[in-house]
mmCIF file of C-alpha atoms in Angstrom:
data_model
loop_
_atom_site.group_PDB
_atom_site.id
_atom_site.type_symbol
_atom_site.label_atom_id
_atom_site.label_comp_id
_atom_site.label_asym_id
_atom_site.label_seq_id
_atom_site.Cartn_x
_atom_site.Cartn_y
_atom_site.Cartn_z
ATOM 1 C CA MET R 236 14.110 0.485 15.126
ATOM 2 C CA MET R 237 11.344 1.534 12.690
ATOM 3 C CA LYS R 238 11.053 -0.851 9.843
ATOM 4 C CA LEU R 239 11.349 0.947 6.692
ATOM 5 C CA SER R 240 10.045 -0.379 3.376
ATOM 6 C CA ALA R 241 11.211 0.562 0.072
ATOM 7 C CA CYS R 242 8.916 0.557 -2.816
ATOM 8 C CA VAL R 243 11.286 -0.222 -5.640
ATOM 9 C CA GLU R 244 9.137 1.085 -8.392
ATOM 10 C CA TRP R 245 10.738 4.289 -7.425
ATOM 11 C CA LEU R 246 13.520 3.933 -5.144
ATOM 12 C CA PHE R 247 16.441 2.727 -6.880
ATOM 13 C CA ALA R 248 15.175 2.819 -10.212
ATOM 14 C CA ALA R 249 17.842 5.460 -11.173
ATOM 15 C CA GLU R 250 20.568 2.966 -10.172
ATOM 16 C CA ALA R 251 19.507 -0.540 -11.323
ATOM 17 C CA ASP R 252 16.689 -1.433 -14.088
ATOM 18 C CA ASN R 253 16.377 -5.163 -12.805
ATOM 19 C CA PHE R 254 13.961 -5.193 -9.658
ATOM 20 C CA ALA R 255 16.235 -7.779 -7.963
ATOM 21 C CA ASP R 256 18.879 -5.724 -8.031
ATOM 22 C CA ARG R 257 17.129 -2.830 -6.603
ATOM 23 C CA ILE R 258 16.354 -5.280 -3.540
ATOM 24 C CA ARG R 259 19.843 -5.870 -3.211
ATOM 25 C CA LEU R 260 20.563 -2.218 -2.972
ATOM 26 C CA ALA R 261 17.699 -1.440 -0.759
ATOM 27 C CA HIS R 262 19.343 -4.324 1.469
ATOM 28 C CA THR R 263 22.676 -2.512 1.193
ATOM 29 C CA SER R 264 21.202 0.682 2.667
ATOM 30 C CA GLY R 265 20.126 -1.254 5.240
ATOM 31 C CA LEU R 266 16.552 -1.173 4.937
ATOM 32 C CA GLU R 267 14.358 -4.019 6.411
ATOM 33 C CA ALA R 268 11.797 -4.387 3.928
ATOM 34 C CA VAL R 269 10.578 -3.831 0.195
ATOM 35 C CA GLU R 270 7.432 -3.525 -1.804
ATOM 36 C CA PHE R 271 6.426 -3.323 -5.481
ATOM 37 C CA TRP R 272 3.066 -2.831 -7.424
ATOM 38 C CA LYS R 273 2.082 -5.163 -9.731
ATOM 39 C CA TRP R 274 3.400 -8.916 -9.522
ATOM 40 C CA THR R 275 2.586 -9.992 -13.321
ATOM 41 C CA ASN R 276 4.980 -7.802 -14.963
ATOM 42 C CA LYS R 277 7.968 -9.031 -12.831
ATOM 43 C CA ASP R 278 10.542 -11.609 -12.861
ATOM 44 C CA LEU R 279 9.263 -13.587 -9.817
ATOM 45 C CA GLY R 280 12.274 -16.016 -9.734
ATOM 46 C CA SER R 281 15.011 -13.476 -9.672
ATOM 47 C CA ILE R 282 12.930 -11.690 -6.983
ATOM 48 C CA GLU R 283 12.678 -14.671 -5.188
ATOM 49 C CA TRP R 284 16.361 -15.130 -5.304
ATOM 50 C CA ALA R 285 17.204 -11.736 -4.304
ATOM 51 C CA LEU R 286 14.874 -12.017 -1.126
ATOM 52 C CA ASN R 287 16.334 -15.173 0.013
ATOM 53 C CA GLU R 288 19.783 -13.812 -0.834
ATOM 54 C CA THR R 289 19.405 -10.648 1.200
ATOM 55 C CA GLY R 290 16.897 -11.936 3.775
ATOM 56 C CA ILE R 291 14.835 -8.594 3.230
ATOM 57 C CA GLU R 292 11.199 -8.940 3.599
ATOM 58 C CA LEU R 293 8.679 -8.247 1.104
ATOM 59 C CA ALA R 294 6.011 -6.075 2.614
ATOM 60 C CA SER R 295 3.592 -5.955 0.383
ATOM 61 C CA PHE R 296 2.410 -5.912 -3.373
ATOM 62 C CA VAL R 297 -0.907 -5.270 -5.414
ATOM 63 C CA ALA R 298 -3.553 -7.864 -5.797
ATOM 64 C CA GLU R 299 -4.399 -8.301 -9.386
ATOM 65 C CA PRO R 300 -6.237 -7.736 -11.632
ATOM 66 C CA MET R 301 -6.755 -3.894 -10.941
ATOM 67 C CA ILE R 302 -9.881 -3.557 -11.921
ATOM 68 C CA PRO R 303 -12.869 -1.578 -10.635
ATOM 69 C CA LEU R 304 -14.116 -3.377 -7.304
ATOM 70 C CA THR R 305 -17.474 -1.349 -7.265
ATOM 71 C CA ASP R 306 -18.577 -3.128 -10.425
ATOM 72 C CA SER R 307 -20.386 -6.545 -9.514
ATOM 73 C CA ALA R 308 -19.241 -7.454 -12.906
ATOM 74 C CA ASN R 309 -15.888 -7.609 -11.853
ATOM 75 C CA ARG R 310 -16.058 -9.748 -8.681
ATOM 76 C CA ASP R 311 -15.405 -13.176 -10.211
ATOM 77 C CA ALA R 312 -12.276 -12.015 -12.077
ATOM 78 C CA PHE R 313 -10.965 -10.057 -8.726
ATOM 79 C CA LEU R 314 -11.403 -13.130 -6.552
ATOM 80 C CA ASP R 315 -9.824 -15.491 -9.259
ATOM 81 C CA GLY R 316 -6.948 -13.228 -9.436
ATOM 82 C CA LEU R 317 -6.523 -12.729 -5.708
ATOM 83 C CA LYS R 318 -6.252 -16.538 -5.309
ATOM 84 C CA ARG R 319 -3.360 -16.413 -7.558
ATOM 85 C CA SER R 320 -1.904 -13.387 -6.189
ATOM 86 C CA ILE R 321 -2.230 -15.352 -2.375
ATOM 87 C CA ASP R 322 0.099 -17.860 -3.970
ATOM 88 C CA VAL R 323 2.465 -15.263 -4.978
ATOM 89 C CA ALA R 324 2.514 -13.761 -1.649
ATOM 90 C CA ARG R 325 2.913 -16.967 0.242
ATOM 91 C CA ARG R 326 5.729 -17.782 -1.994
ATOM 92 C CA LEU R 327 7.339 -14.554 -1.583
ATOM 93 C CA GLY R 328 6.859 -14.129 1.980
ATOM 94 C CA ALA R 329 4.722 -11.207 1.717
ATOM 95 C CA ARG R 330 1.832 -10.734 4.305
ATOM 96 C CA THR R 331 -0.229 -7.884 3.209
ATOM 97 C CA LEU R 332 -1.720 -7.443 -0.365
ATOM 98 C CA ILE R 333 -3.118 -4.161 -1.708
ATOM 99 C CA ALA R 334 -6.372 -3.417 -3.307
ATOM 100 C CA GLN R 335 -7.459 -0.214 -5.057
ATOM 101 C CA ALA R 336 -11.136 0.515 -5.422
ATOM 102 C CA GLY R 337 -10.988 1.924 -9.155
ATOM 103 C CA ASP R 338 -12.723 4.831 -10.281
ATOM 104 C CA ASP R 339 -16.094 6.129 -9.578
ATOM 105 C CA LEU R 340 -18.527 4.389 -12.461
ATOM 106 C CA GLU R 341 -20.451 6.693 -14.326
ATOM 107 C CA GLY R 342 -24.320 6.552 -13.919
ATOM 108 C CA LYS R 343 -24.098 4.496 -10.775
ATOM 109 C CA SER R 344 -24.757 5.893 -7.356
ATOM 110 C CA ARG R 345 -22.230 6.174 -4.542
ATOM 111 C CA GLU R 346 -24.160 4.104 -2.280
ATOM 112 C CA GLY R 347 -24.746 1.252 -4.557
ATOM 113 C CA GLN R 348 -20.837 1.366 -5.864
ATOM 114 C CA LYS R 349 -19.959 1.183 -1.914
ATOM 115 C CA ALA R 350 -22.455 -1.814 -1.089
ATOM 116 C CA VAL R 351 -20.778 -3.806 -4.020
ATOM 117 C CA LEU R 352 -17.158 -2.949 -2.777
ATOM 118 C CA VAL R 353 -18.091 -4.225 0.686
ATOM 119 C CA GLU R 354 -19.690 -7.458 -0.621
ATOM 120 C CA THR R 355 -16.554 -8.014 -2.881
ATOM 121 C CA LEU R 356 -14.133 -7.519 -0.064
ATOM 122 C CA THR R 357 -16.188 -9.587 2.166
ATOM 123 C CA ARG R 358 -15.870 -12.284 -0.547
ATOM 124 C CA ALA R 359 -12.087 -11.730 -0.632
ATOM 125 C CA GLY R 360 -11.848 -11.915 3.080
ATOM 126 C CA GLU R 361 -13.315 -15.494 2.800
ATOM 127 C CA VAL R 362 -10.868 -16.430 0.167
ATOM 128 C CA LEU R 363 -7.966 -14.962 2.328
ATOM 129 C CA GLU R 364 -9.160 -17.136 5.478
ATOM 130 C CA GLY R 365 -6.586 -19.207 6.656
ATOM 131 C CA SER R 366 -3.854 -18.018 4.284
ATOM 132 C CA GLY R 367 -1.810 -15.865 6.506
ATOM 133 C CA VAL R 368 -2.337 -13.120 3.996
ATOM 134 C CA ARG R 369 -4.368 -9.836 4.583
ATOM 135 C CA LEU R 370 -5.996 -7.753 2.008
ATOM 136 C CA GLY R 371 -5.818 -3.771 2.457
ATOM 137 C CA VAL R 372 -7.908 -1.352 0.260
ATOM 138 C CA GLU R 373 -6.284 2.095 -0.157
ATOM 139 C CA PRO R 374 -7.967 5.441 -0.326
ATOM 140 C CA LEU R 375 -6.061 7.587 -2.583
ATOM 141 C CA ASN R 376 -6.419 11.398 -3.318
ATOM 142 C CA THR R 377 -8.510 12.613 -6.184
ATOM 143 C CA LEU R 378 -7.084 16.141 -6.224
ATOM 144 C CA ILE R 379 -3.581 15.644 -7.773
ATOM 145 C CA ASP R 380 -2.885 11.955 -8.512
ATOM 146 C CA HIS R 381 -6.137 10.066 -9.216
ATOM 147 C CA VAL R 382 -8.790 12.365 -10.289
ATOM 148 C CA GLY R 383 -12.244 10.113 -10.179
ATOM 149 C CA TYR R 384 -11.101 7.445 -8.109
ATOM 150 C CA PHE R 385 -13.988 6.132 -5.745
ATOM 151 C CA LEU R 386 -12.442 5.744 -2.227
ATOM 152 C CA HIS R 387 -10.739 8.971 -1.617
ATOM 153 C CA SER R 388 -11.682 9.165 2.231
ATOM 154 C CA THR R 389 -9.685 7.326 4.961
ATOM 155 C CA VAL R 390 -12.977 7.232 7.163
ATOM 156 C CA GLU R 391 -14.895 5.715 4.250
ATOM 157 C CA GLY R 392 -12.355 3.076 3.882
ATOM 158 C CA ILE R 393 -12.123 2.169 7.532
ATOM 159 C CA GLU R 394 -15.936 2.011 7.455
ATOM 160 C CA VAL R 395 -15.962 -0.346 4.369
ATOM 161 C CA ALA R 396 -13.360 -2.675 5.880
ATOM 162 C CA LYS R 397 -15.062 -2.855 9.088
ATOM 163 C CA ALA R 398 -18.620 -3.612 7.226
ATOM 164 C CA THR R 399 -17.032 -6.531 5.905
ATOM 165 C CA GLY R 400 -17.151 -8.017 9.350
ATOM 166 C CA ARG R 401 -13.659 -10.179 8.175
ATOM 167 C CA ALA R 402 -10.303 -9.621 10.142
ATOM 168 C CA GLU R 403 -8.659 -10.498 6.870
ATOM 169 C CA ILE R 404 -9.788 -6.845 5.232
ATOM 170 C CA GLY R 405 -8.318 -3.432 6.205
ATOM 171 C CA ILE R 406 -6.841 -0.470 4.623
ATOM 172 C CA ILE R 407 -3.548 0.792 3.487
ATOM 173 C CA TYR R 408 -2.969 4.285 4.932
ATOM 174 C CA ASP R 409 -1.132 6.449 2.609
ATOM 175 C CA VAL R 410 0.182 9.693 4.493
ATOM 176 C CA TYR R 411 0.565 11.599 1.541
ATOM 177 C CA HIS R 412 -2.685 10.875 -0.218
ATOM 178 C CA SER R 413 -4.532 11.573 3.515
ATOM 179 C CA ALA R 414 -2.766 15.038 3.697
ATOM 180 C CA VAL R 415 -3.308 15.919 0.191
ATOM 181 C CA MET R 416 -6.845 15.447 0.937
ATOM 182 C CA GLY R 417 -6.763 17.833 4.048
ATOM 183 C CA GLU R 418 -7.136 14.644 6.428
ATOM 184 C CA HIS R 419 -5.636 14.925 10.067
ATOM 185 C CA THR R 420 -4.224 11.445 10.899
ATOM 186 C CA PRO R 421 -5.457 11.401 14.484
ATOM 187 C CA ALA R 422 -9.142 12.360 13.202
ATOM 188 C CA VAL R 423 -9.406 9.695 10.477
ATOM 189 C CA ILE R 424 -7.564 6.829 12.131
ATOM 190 C CA ASP R 425 -9.296 7.147 15.438
ATOM 191 C CA ASP R 426 -9.162 4.222 17.510
ATOM 192 C CA ASN R 427 -8.863 2.008 14.040
ATOM 193 C CA ILE R 428 -5.230 1.283 14.141
ATOM 194 C CA ASP R 429 -5.931 -2.500 14.039
ATOM 195 C CA ARG R 430 -7.454 -1.906 10.432
ATOM 196 C CA VAL R 431 -4.398 -0.365 9.121
ATOM 197 C CA PHE R 432 -2.249 -2.918 7.427
ATOM 198 C CA HIS R 433 0.090 -0.914 6.079
ATOM 199 C CA VAL R 434 1.530 2.625 6.010
ATOM 200 C CA HIS R 435 3.009 4.575 2.828
ATOM 201 C CA ILE R 436 4.568 8.072 3.063
ATOM 202 C CA ALA R 437 5.893 10.732 0.863
ATOM 203 C CA ASP R 438 5.986 14.613 1.226
ATOM 204 C CA HIS R 439 3.660 16.995 -0.353
ATOM 205 C CA PRO R 440 4.045 19.255 -2.760
ATOM 206 C CA GLY R 441 5.785 16.934 -5.142
ATOM 207 C CA ARG R 442 5.322 13.466 -3.496
ATOM 208 C CA ASN R 443 9.037 13.282 -3.346
ATOM 209 C CA GLU R 444 11.230 12.298 0.338
ATOM 210 C CA PRO R 445 10.622 13.320 3.298
ATOM 211 C CA GLY R 446 11.754 16.978 4.240
ATOM 212 C CA SER R 447 11.152 17.973 0.748
ATOM 213 C CA GLY R 448 7.717 19.247 1.363
ATOM 214 C CA GLU R 449 5.288 20.584 4.254
ATOM 215 C CA ILE R 450 3.907 17.208 6.084
ATOM 216 C CA ASP R 451 5.111 16.556 9.372
ATOM 217 C CA LEU R 452 5.677 13.176 8.945
ATOM 218 C CA ARG R 453 7.481 12.638 11.915
ATOM 219 C CA LYS R 454 4.486 13.972 13.815
ATOM 220 C CA ARG R 455 1.989 11.573 11.725
ATOM 221 C CA VAL R 456 4.294 8.568 11.639
ATOM 222 C CA GLY R 457 4.785 8.905 15.411
ATOM 223 C CA TRP R 458 1.210 8.997 16.123
ATOM 224 C CA LEU R 459 0.431 5.714 14.286
ATOM 225 C CA ILE R 460 3.209 4.123 16.243
ATOM 226 C CA GLU R 461 1.997 5.170 19.458
ATOM 227 C CA GLN R 462 -1.237 3.878 18.317
ATOM 228 C CA GLY R 463 0.271 0.403 18.364
ATOM 229 C CA TYR R 464 0.951 -0.058 14.399
ATOM 230 C CA SER R 465 3.902 -2.116 14.248
ATOM 231 C CA GLY R 466 4.433 -2.504 10.561
ATOM 232 C CA ALA R 467 6.687 -1.220 7.894
ATOM 233 C CA ILE R 468 6.578 2.402 6.599
ATOM 234 C CA GLY R 469 6.557 2.004 2.832
ATOM 235 C CA LEU R 470 8.829 4.697 1.127
ATOM 236 C CA GLU R 471 6.485 5.399 -1.842
ATOM 237 C CA TYR R 472 7.809 8.534 -2.948
ATOM 238 C CA ARG R 473 10.011 9.693 -6.086
ATOM 239 C CA PRO R 474 13.751 10.586 -4.730
ATOM 240 C CA LEU R 475 15.219 13.861 -5.875
ATOM 241 C CA ALA R 476 18.831 12.790 -4.726
ATOM 242 C CA SER R 477 20.014 9.273 -4.402
ATOM 243 C CA SER R 478 17.731 6.667 -2.998
ATOM 244 C CA ALA R 479 20.487 5.881 -0.395
ATOM 245 C CA GLU R 480 20.749 9.274 0.743
ATOM 246 C CA THR R 481 16.870 9.839 1.025
ATOM 247 C CA ILE R 482 16.632 6.759 3.143
ATOM 248 C CA ALA R 483 19.107 7.863 5.780
ATOM 249 C CA ALA R 484 17.759 11.300 5.601
ATOM 250 C CA THR R 485 14.325 9.973 6.143
ATOM 251 C CA ARG R 486 15.427 7.986 9.449
ATOM 252 C CA GLN R 487 16.658 11.132 10.961
ATOM 253 C CA ILE R 488 13.266 12.910 10.136
ATOM 254 C CA LEU R 489 11.149 9.917 11.205
ATOM 255 C CA GLY R 490 13.283 9.493 14.377
#
């Protein structure tokens, strides 16, 4: 059965204020995994308790601090924070961390920023070596949700990951962001499924649950699985109905 992961920043937010309780609700709804964004604003003790109590997996969370990785002045701070994020990931059993490139920096060339990003992620790979934790940089759409963001192309994200020469560095492939940018999944992933560390989905328009928009999520996710992707499918959408209802419907849609 396909492994689904609830992003509890949005899913079960209407049902519970407490993140630990959202994890419990995800488990009750039959989900195999959960994920969230920042860890520094969470009660890690209660989250650890809920994960152990339910046996549910923590698929991913964001490596902090969230600062532009295209600025070399931020490199040391990010790498120091990455070490702490790795410690939290190992404590909670997560094997994938998420990095965001940050916004395009005014007055700096795209080529120069890309070179800095590659170098920072290369250094990150060295920090990650032997930890059992991987880092995926996430391309985001710049048309609706993240105007001004540097890394908006999946192809370029894969190029950056491969340029590091580090097996610990890949991408987070968000089908919603990719579709908003007009990308076709097979064309942009091609034969690089090994660099896809985690997948996010939402429908478009609206960034709501599968079936609420126009993206053929069954086809796109099915293709990723056919290519060998075996990780969790992250449900990172704003539910229009109850979270449990949308999860049940998503299972049917994805097949």
